[in-house]
Amino acid sequence: MSVQERKERERAARERLIVASARELAEQQGWDAVTTRRLAERIEYSQPVLYSHFRGKREIIGAVALEGATELAGAVRAATAAADGPRERVYALAHAYLDFAARNPAVYDAIFQLDGGLPYAQEDTPEPLKDAFAALLECLGEVTGEGIDQGLFTEVFWASLHGVTTLTRTGRLPPEDTERRVELLVDRLSRT
């Protein structure tokens, strides 16, 4: 292995460590606790080393968002692949989405709430974000209904799941009714 290859591998490992540490700290204490000073202390590198990887917290949030989007897409695909029939796949999608958000609130916020400097719904949207949307579209496309744009339908379904997630997390919707909300969403929005 060349010196350059070793340096690149070490740099990639440091970057993964920064992202993992930021994610862990955010999940434990919230995104306000994630500062370059605290991250530098946690990973035992200087702040200039962090800045050699990320220009600041915004880029770190973006890196966590991309990692999280990949995980969300995987969770949705795994859940829908295990379900039999279109309606069951939509239920599985909804539960996988809501479960991901509940298990990873800081990551969910990085993807959907915080400014990570990432473009959404544009030509230059990063691939992990496009793939997370594609994972939803793959399942929902089969229940969209004739004459309805699959992309728009997926956006509305996703917005509904996001609303349930956000309003439940902030105490504006009682959590004990989440399953009934999912049933209503699936029953009313999807035609199978």
PDB file of C-alpha atoms in Angstrom:
ATOM      1  CA  MET A   1       0.000   0.000   0.000  1.00  0.00           C
ATOM      2  CA  SER A   2       1.333   3.408  -0.941  1.00  0.00           C
ATOM      3  CA  VAL A   3       1.693   6.280   1.513  1.00  0.00           C
ATOM      4  CA  GLN A   4      -1.037   8.151  -0.357  1.00  0.00           C
ATOM      5  CA  GLU A   5      -3.447   5.211  -0.106  1.00  0.00           C
ATOM      6  CA  ARG A   6      -2.757   4.879   3.615  1.00  0.00           C
ATOM      7  CA  LYS A   7      -3.362   8.620   4.155  1.00  0.00           C
ATOM      8  CA  GLU A   8      -6.625   8.442   2.201  1.00  0.00           C
ATOM      9  CA  ARG A   9      -7.763   5.449   4.231  1.00  0.00           C
ATOM     10  CA  GLU A  10      -6.870   7.219   7.498  1.00  0.00           C
ATOM     11  CA  ARG A  11      -8.688  10.347   6.341  1.00  0.00           C
ATOM     12  CA  ALA A  12     -11.821   8.336   5.486  1.00  0.00           C
ATOM     13  CA  ALA A  13     -11.667   6.617   8.889  1.00  0.00           C
ATOM     14  CA  ARG A  14     -11.394  10.002  10.659  1.00  0.00           C
ATOM     15  CA  GLU A  15     -14.350  11.306   8.681  1.00  0.00           C
ATOM     16  CA  ARG A  16     -16.447   8.264   9.658  1.00  0.00           C
ATOM     17  CA  LEU A  17     -15.411   8.790  13.290  1.00  0.00           C
ATOM     18  CA  ILE A  18     -16.480  12.453  13.173  1.00  0.00           C
ATOM     19  CA  VAL A  19     -19.868  11.583  11.685  1.00  0.00           C
ATOM     20  CA  ALA A  20     -20.456   8.699  14.092  1.00  0.00           C
ATOM     21  CA  SER A  21     -19.484  10.860  17.073  1.00  0.00           C
ATOM     22  CA  ALA A  22     -21.719  13.721  15.946  1.00  0.00           C
ATOM     23  CA  ARG A  23     -24.588  11.340  15.452  1.00  0.00           C
ATOM     24  CA  GLU A  24     -24.089   9.690  18.844  1.00  0.00           C
ATOM     25  CA  LEU A  25     -23.832  13.042  20.631  1.00  0.00           C
ATOM     26  CA  ALA A  26     -26.919  14.380  18.844  1.00  0.00           C
ATOM     27  CA  GLU A  27     -28.943  11.277  19.726  1.00  0.00           C
ATOM     28  CA  GLN A  28     -27.860  11.525  23.372  1.00  0.00           C
ATOM     29  CA  GLN A  29     -28.058  15.284  23.945  1.00  0.00           C
ATOM     30  CA  GLY A  30     -29.600  16.897  20.860  1.00  0.00           C
ATOM     31  CA  TRP A  31     -28.054  18.792  17.983  1.00  0.00           C
ATOM     32  CA  ASP A  32     -27.385  21.875  20.106  1.00  0.00           C
ATOM     33  CA  ALA A  33     -24.790  19.827  21.990  1.00  0.00           C
ATOM     34  CA  VAL A  34     -22.895  19.058  18.787  1.00  0.00           C
ATOM     35  CA  THR A  35     -20.093  21.593  18.494  1.00  0.00           C
ATOM     36  CA  THR A  36     -16.721  21.301  16.836  1.00  0.00           C
ATOM     37  CA  ARG A  37     -15.068  21.774  20.231  1.00  0.00           C
ATOM     38  CA  ARG A  38     -17.007  18.909  21.803  1.00  0.00           C
ATOM     39  CA  LEU A  39     -16.485  16.685  18.766  1.00  0.00           C
ATOM     40  CA  ALA A  40     -12.752  17.402  18.790  1.00  0.00           C
ATOM     41  CA  GLU A  41     -12.589  16.420  22.460  1.00  0.00           C
ATOM     42  CA  ARG A  42     -14.633  13.302  21.860  1.00  0.00           C
ATOM     43  CA  ILE A  43     -12.589  11.976  18.953  1.00  0.00           C
ATOM     44  CA  GLU A  44      -9.295  13.242  20.408  1.00  0.00           C
ATOM     45  CA  TYR A  45      -8.309  15.348  17.429  1.00  0.00           C
ATOM     46  CA  SER A  46      -7.898  19.104  17.205  1.00  0.00           C
ATOM     47  CA  GLN A  47     -10.598  21.381  15.832  1.00  0.00           C
ATOM     48  CA  PRO A  48      -8.441  22.151  12.758  1.00  0.00           C
ATOM     49  CA  VAL A  49      -8.520  18.424  11.948  1.00  0.00           C
ATOM     50  CA  LEU A  50     -12.332  18.531  12.030  1.00  0.00           C
ATOM     51  CA  TYR A  51     -12.298  21.590   9.797  1.00  0.00           C
ATOM     52  CA  SER A  52     -10.062  19.752   7.337  1.00  0.00           C
ATOM     53  CA  HIS A  53     -12.984  17.341   6.842  1.00  0.00           C
ATOM     54  CA  PHE A  54     -16.025  19.580   7.314  1.00  0.00           C
ATOM     55  CA  ARG A  55     -16.328  23.359   7.117  1.00  0.00           C
ATOM     56  CA  GLY A  56     -18.600  23.334  10.138  1.00  0.00           C
ATOM     57  CA  LYS A  57     -21.587  21.833  11.862  1.00  0.00           C
ATOM     58  CA  ARG A  58     -23.836  22.316   8.832  1.00  0.00           C
ATOM     59  CA  GLU A  59     -21.702  19.976   6.731  1.00  0.00           C
ATOM     60  CA  ILE A  60     -21.565  17.453   9.561  1.00  0.00           C
ATOM     61  CA  ILE A  61     -25.369  17.506   9.735  1.00  0.00           C
ATOM     62  CA  GLY A  62     -25.409  16.947   5.966  1.00  0.00           C
ATOM     63  CA  ALA A  63     -23.107  13.946   6.284  1.00  0.00           C
ATOM     64  CA  VAL A  64     -25.324  12.468   9.009  1.00  0.00           C
ATOM     65  CA  ALA A  65     -28.373  13.112   6.803  1.00  0.00           C
ATOM     66  CA  LEU A  66     -26.843  11.239   3.865  1.00  0.00           C
ATOM     67  CA  GLU A  67     -25.899   8.296   6.069  1.00  0.00           C
ATOM     68  CA  GLY A  68     -29.367   8.301   7.603  1.00  0.00           C
ATOM     69  CA  ALA A  69     -31.104   8.469   4.229  1.00  0.00           C
ATOM     70  CA  THR A  70     -29.218   5.353   3.171  1.00  0.00           C
ATOM     71  CA  GLU A  71     -30.320   3.586   6.347  1.00  0.00           C
ATOM     72  CA  LEU A  72     -33.932   4.732   5.935  1.00  0.00           C
ATOM     73  CA  ALA A  73     -34.031   3.439   2.355  1.00  0.00           C
ATOM     74  CA  GLY A  74     -32.644   0.098   3.525  1.00  0.00           C
ATOM     75  CA  ALA A  75     -35.173  -0.158   6.346  1.00  0.00           C
ATOM     76  CA  VAL A  76     -38.083   0.618   4.025  1.00  0.00           C
ATOM     77  CA  ARG A  77     -36.917  -1.862   1.393  1.00  0.00           C
ATOM     78  CA  ALA A  78     -36.329  -4.618   3.936  1.00  0.00           C
ATOM     79  CA  ALA A  79     -39.758  -4.124   5.488  1.00  0.00           C
ATOM     80  CA  THR A  80     -41.628  -3.979   2.198  1.00  0.00           C
ATOM     81  CA  ALA A  81     -39.772  -6.978   0.762  1.00  0.00           C
ATOM     82  CA  ALA A  82     -40.955  -9.083   3.692  1.00  0.00           C
ATOM     83  CA  ALA A  83     -44.639  -8.157   3.192  1.00  0.00           C
ATOM     84  CA  ASP A  84     -47.093 -10.024   0.970  1.00  0.00           C
ATOM     85  CA  GLY A  85     -49.335  -7.939  -1.249  1.00  0.00           C
ATOM     86  CA  PRO A  86     -49.462  -4.234  -2.101  1.00  0.00           C
ATOM     87  CA  ARG A  87     -51.553  -3.122   0.890  1.00  0.00           C
ATOM     88  CA  GLU A  88     -49.367  -5.023   3.336  1.00  0.00           C
ATOM     89  CA  ARG A  89     -46.269  -3.456   1.742  1.00  0.00           C
ATOM     90  CA  VAL A  90     -47.718   0.029   2.280  1.00  0.00           C
ATOM     91  CA  TYR A  91     -48.391  -0.794   5.948  1.00  0.00           C
ATOM     92  CA  ALA A  92     -44.855  -2.141   6.234  1.00  0.00           C
ATOM     93  CA  LEU A  93     -43.465   1.016   4.614  1.00  0.00           C
ATOM     94  CA  ALA A  94     -45.380   3.250   7.039  1.00  0.00           C
ATOM     95  CA  HIS A  95     -44.259   1.266  10.078  1.00  0.00           C
ATOM     96  CA  ALA A  96     -40.638   1.127   8.902  1.00  0.00           C
ATOM     97  CA  TYR A  97     -40.628   4.894   8.359  1.00  0.00           C
ATOM     98  CA  LEU A  98     -42.213   5.682  11.732  1.00  0.00           C
ATOM     99  CA  ASP A  99     -39.968   3.164  13.523  1.00  0.00           C
ATOM    100  CA  PHE A 100     -36.850   4.644  11.921  1.00  0.00           C
ATOM    101  CA  ALA A 101     -37.869   8.137  13.031  1.00  0.00           C
ATOM    102  CA  ALA A 102     -38.602   6.950  16.575  1.00  0.00           C
ATOM    103  CA  ARG A 103     -35.328   5.012  16.913  1.00  0.00           C
ATOM    104  CA  ASN A 104     -33.179   7.744  15.341  1.00  0.00           C
ATOM    105  CA  PRO A 105     -34.719  11.130  16.172  1.00  0.00           C
ATOM    106  CA  ALA A 106     -31.514  13.146  15.703  1.00  0.00           C
ATOM    107  CA  VAL A 107     -30.755  11.441  12.393  1.00  0.00           C
ATOM    108  CA  TYR A 108     -34.353  11.980  11.281  1.00  0.00           C
ATOM    109  CA  ASP A 109     -33.988  15.657  12.137  1.00  0.00           C
ATOM    110  CA  ALA A 110     -30.735  15.830  10.175  1.00  0.00           C
ATOM    111  CA  ILE A 111     -32.478  14.394   7.119  1.00  0.00           C
ATOM    112  CA  PHE A 112     -35.759  16.305   7.267  1.00  0.00           C
ATOM    113  CA  GLN A 113     -35.622  19.207   9.719  1.00  0.00           C
ATOM    114  CA  LEU A 114     -32.149  20.733   9.920  1.00  0.00           C
ATOM    115  CA  ASP A 115     -30.091  22.607   7.372  1.00  0.00           C
ATOM    116  CA  GLY A 116     -27.322  20.288   6.264  1.00  0.00           C
ATOM    117  CA  GLY A 117     -26.642  22.294   3.127  1.00  0.00           C
ATOM    118  CA  LEU A 118     -28.118  19.588   0.903  1.00  0.00           C
ATOM    119  CA  PRO A 119     -30.351  20.300  -2.089  1.00  0.00           C
ATOM    120  CA  TYR A 120     -33.642  18.406  -2.099  1.00  0.00           C
ATOM    121  CA  ALA A 121     -35.854  17.645  -5.099  1.00  0.00           C
ATOM    122  CA  GLN A 122     -33.342  19.063  -7.563  1.00  0.00           C
ATOM    123  CA  GLU A 123     -31.013  17.774 -10.252  1.00  0.00           C
ATOM    124  CA  ASP A 124     -28.047  17.912  -7.875  1.00  0.00           C
ATOM    125  CA  THR A 125     -29.778  16.198  -4.975  1.00  0.00           C
ATOM    126  CA  PRO A 126     -27.292  13.686  -3.521  1.00  0.00           C
ATOM    127  CA  GLU A 127     -27.944  10.071  -4.461  1.00  0.00           C
ATOM    128  CA  PRO A 128     -28.752   8.822  -0.923  1.00  0.00           C
ATOM    129  CA  LEU A 129     -31.630  11.325  -0.682  1.00  0.00           C
ATOM    130  CA  LYS A 130     -32.913  10.358  -4.131  1.00  0.00           C
ATOM    131  CA  ASP A 131     -32.671   6.698  -3.181  1.00  0.00           C
ATOM    132  CA  ALA A 132     -34.654   7.188   0.042  1.00  0.00           C
ATOM    133  CA  PHE A 133     -37.446   8.769  -1.990  1.00  0.00           C
ATOM    134  CA  ALA A 134     -37.143   5.985  -4.577  1.00  0.00           C
ATOM    135  CA  ALA A 135     -37.606   3.393  -1.821  1.00  0.00           C
ATOM    136  CA  LEU A 136     -40.954   5.001  -0.981  1.00  0.00           C
ATOM    137  CA  LEU A 137     -41.933   5.342  -4.633  1.00  0.00           C
ATOM    138  CA  GLU A 138     -41.152   1.689  -5.391  1.00  0.00           C
ATOM    139  CA  CYS A 139     -43.747   0.554  -2.891  1.00  0.00           C
ATOM    140  CA  LEU A 140     -46.324   3.300  -3.320  1.00  0.00           C
ATOM    141  CA  GLY A 141     -46.246   3.188  -7.107  1.00  0.00           C
ATOM    142  CA  GLU A 142     -48.219  -0.039  -7.080  1.00  0.00           C
ATOM    143  CA  VAL A 143     -51.098   1.494  -5.074  1.00  0.00           C
ATOM    144  CA  THR A 144     -51.229   4.986  -6.549  1.00  0.00           C
ATOM    145  CA  GLY A 145     -54.288   4.518  -8.677  1.00  0.00           C
ATOM    146  CA  GLU A 146     -54.913   5.149 -12.321  1.00  0.00           C
ATOM    147  CA  GLY A 147     -54.385   8.659 -13.611  1.00  0.00           C
ATOM    148  CA  ILE A 148     -52.507   9.843 -10.507  1.00  0.00           C
ATOM    149  CA  ASP A 149     -48.899  10.971 -10.726  1.00  0.00           C
ATOM    150  CA  GLN A 150     -46.848   8.440  -8.715  1.00  0.00           C
ATOM    151  CA  GLY A 151     -44.272  11.020  -7.662  1.00  0.00           C
ATOM    152  CA  LEU A 152     -46.889  13.432  -6.357  1.00  0.00           C
ATOM    153  CA  PHE A 153     -48.733  10.631  -4.611  1.00  0.00           C
ATOM    154  CA  THR A 154     -45.498   9.525  -2.943  1.00  0.00           C
ATOM    155  CA  GLU A 155     -44.817  13.113  -1.830  1.00  0.00           C
ATOM    156  CA  VAL A 156     -48.273  13.373  -0.241  1.00  0.00           C
ATOM    157  CA  PHE A 157     -47.924  10.005   1.491  1.00  0.00           C
ATOM    158  CA  TRP A 158     -44.428  10.904   2.706  1.00  0.00           C
ATOM    159  CA  ALA A 159     -45.656  14.308   3.921  1.00  0.00           C
ATOM    160  CA  SER A 160     -48.392  12.547   5.868  1.00  0.00           C
ATOM    161  CA  LEU A 161     -45.909  10.181   7.518  1.00  0.00           C
ATOM    162  CA  HIS A 162     -43.627  13.107   8.282  1.00  0.00           C
ATOM    163  CA  GLY A 163     -46.531  14.979   9.844  1.00  0.00           C
ATOM    164  CA  VAL A 164     -47.496  12.025  12.018  1.00  0.00           C
ATOM    165  CA  THR A 165     -43.855  11.630  13.072  1.00  0.00           C
ATOM    166  CA  THR A 166     -43.277  15.277  13.857  1.00  0.00           C
ATOM    167  CA  LEU A 167     -46.603  15.993  15.538  1.00  0.00           C
ATOM    168  CA  THR A 168     -46.369  12.860  17.676  1.00  0.00           C
ATOM    169  CA  ARG A 169     -42.783  13.591  18.727  1.00  0.00           C
ATOM    170  CA  THR A 170     -43.683  17.123  19.779  1.00  0.00           C
ATOM    171  CA  GLY A 171     -46.672  15.961  21.819  1.00  0.00           C
ATOM    172  CA  ARG A 172     -49.284  17.486  19.532  1.00  0.00           C
ATOM    173  CA  LEU A 173     -50.759  14.097  18.664  1.00  0.00           C
ATOM    174  CA  PRO A 174     -51.281  11.332  21.224  1.00  0.00           C
ATOM    175  CA  PRO A 175     -48.926   8.428  20.465  1.00  0.00           C
ATOM    176  CA  GLU A 176     -51.507   5.790  21.346  1.00  0.00           C
ATOM    177  CA  ASP A 177     -53.455   6.662  18.181  1.00  0.00           C
ATOM    178  CA  THR A 178     -50.522   6.260  15.781  1.00  0.00           C
ATOM    179  CA  GLU A 179     -51.671   2.864  14.516  1.00  0.00           C
ATOM    180  CA  ARG A 180     -55.134   4.223  13.768  1.00  0.00           C
ATOM    181  CA  ARG A 181     -53.536   7.099  11.838  1.00  0.00           C
ATOM    182  CA  VAL A 182     -51.504   4.631   9.782  1.00  0.00           C
ATOM    183  CA  GLU A 183     -54.618   2.585   9.026  1.00  0.00           C
ATOM    184  CA  LEU A 184     -56.520   5.696   7.963  1.00  0.00           C
ATOM    185  CA  LEU A 185     -53.643   6.876   5.806  1.00  0.00           C
ATOM    186  CA  VAL A 186     -53.268   3.533   4.070  1.00  0.00           C
ATOM    187  CA  ASP A 187     -57.017   3.023   3.670  1.00  0.00           C
ATOM    188  CA  ARG A 188     -57.766   6.499   2.293  1.00  0.00           C
ATOM    189  CA  LEU A 189     -54.703   7.281   0.230  1.00  0.00           C
ATOM    190  CA  SER A 190     -53.866   3.969  -1.341  1.00  0.00           C
ATOM    191  CA  ARG A 191     -56.131   2.172  -3.752  1.00  0.00           C
ATOM    192  CA  THR A 192     -55.533  -1.561  -3.787  1.00  0.00           C
TER     193      THR A 192
END
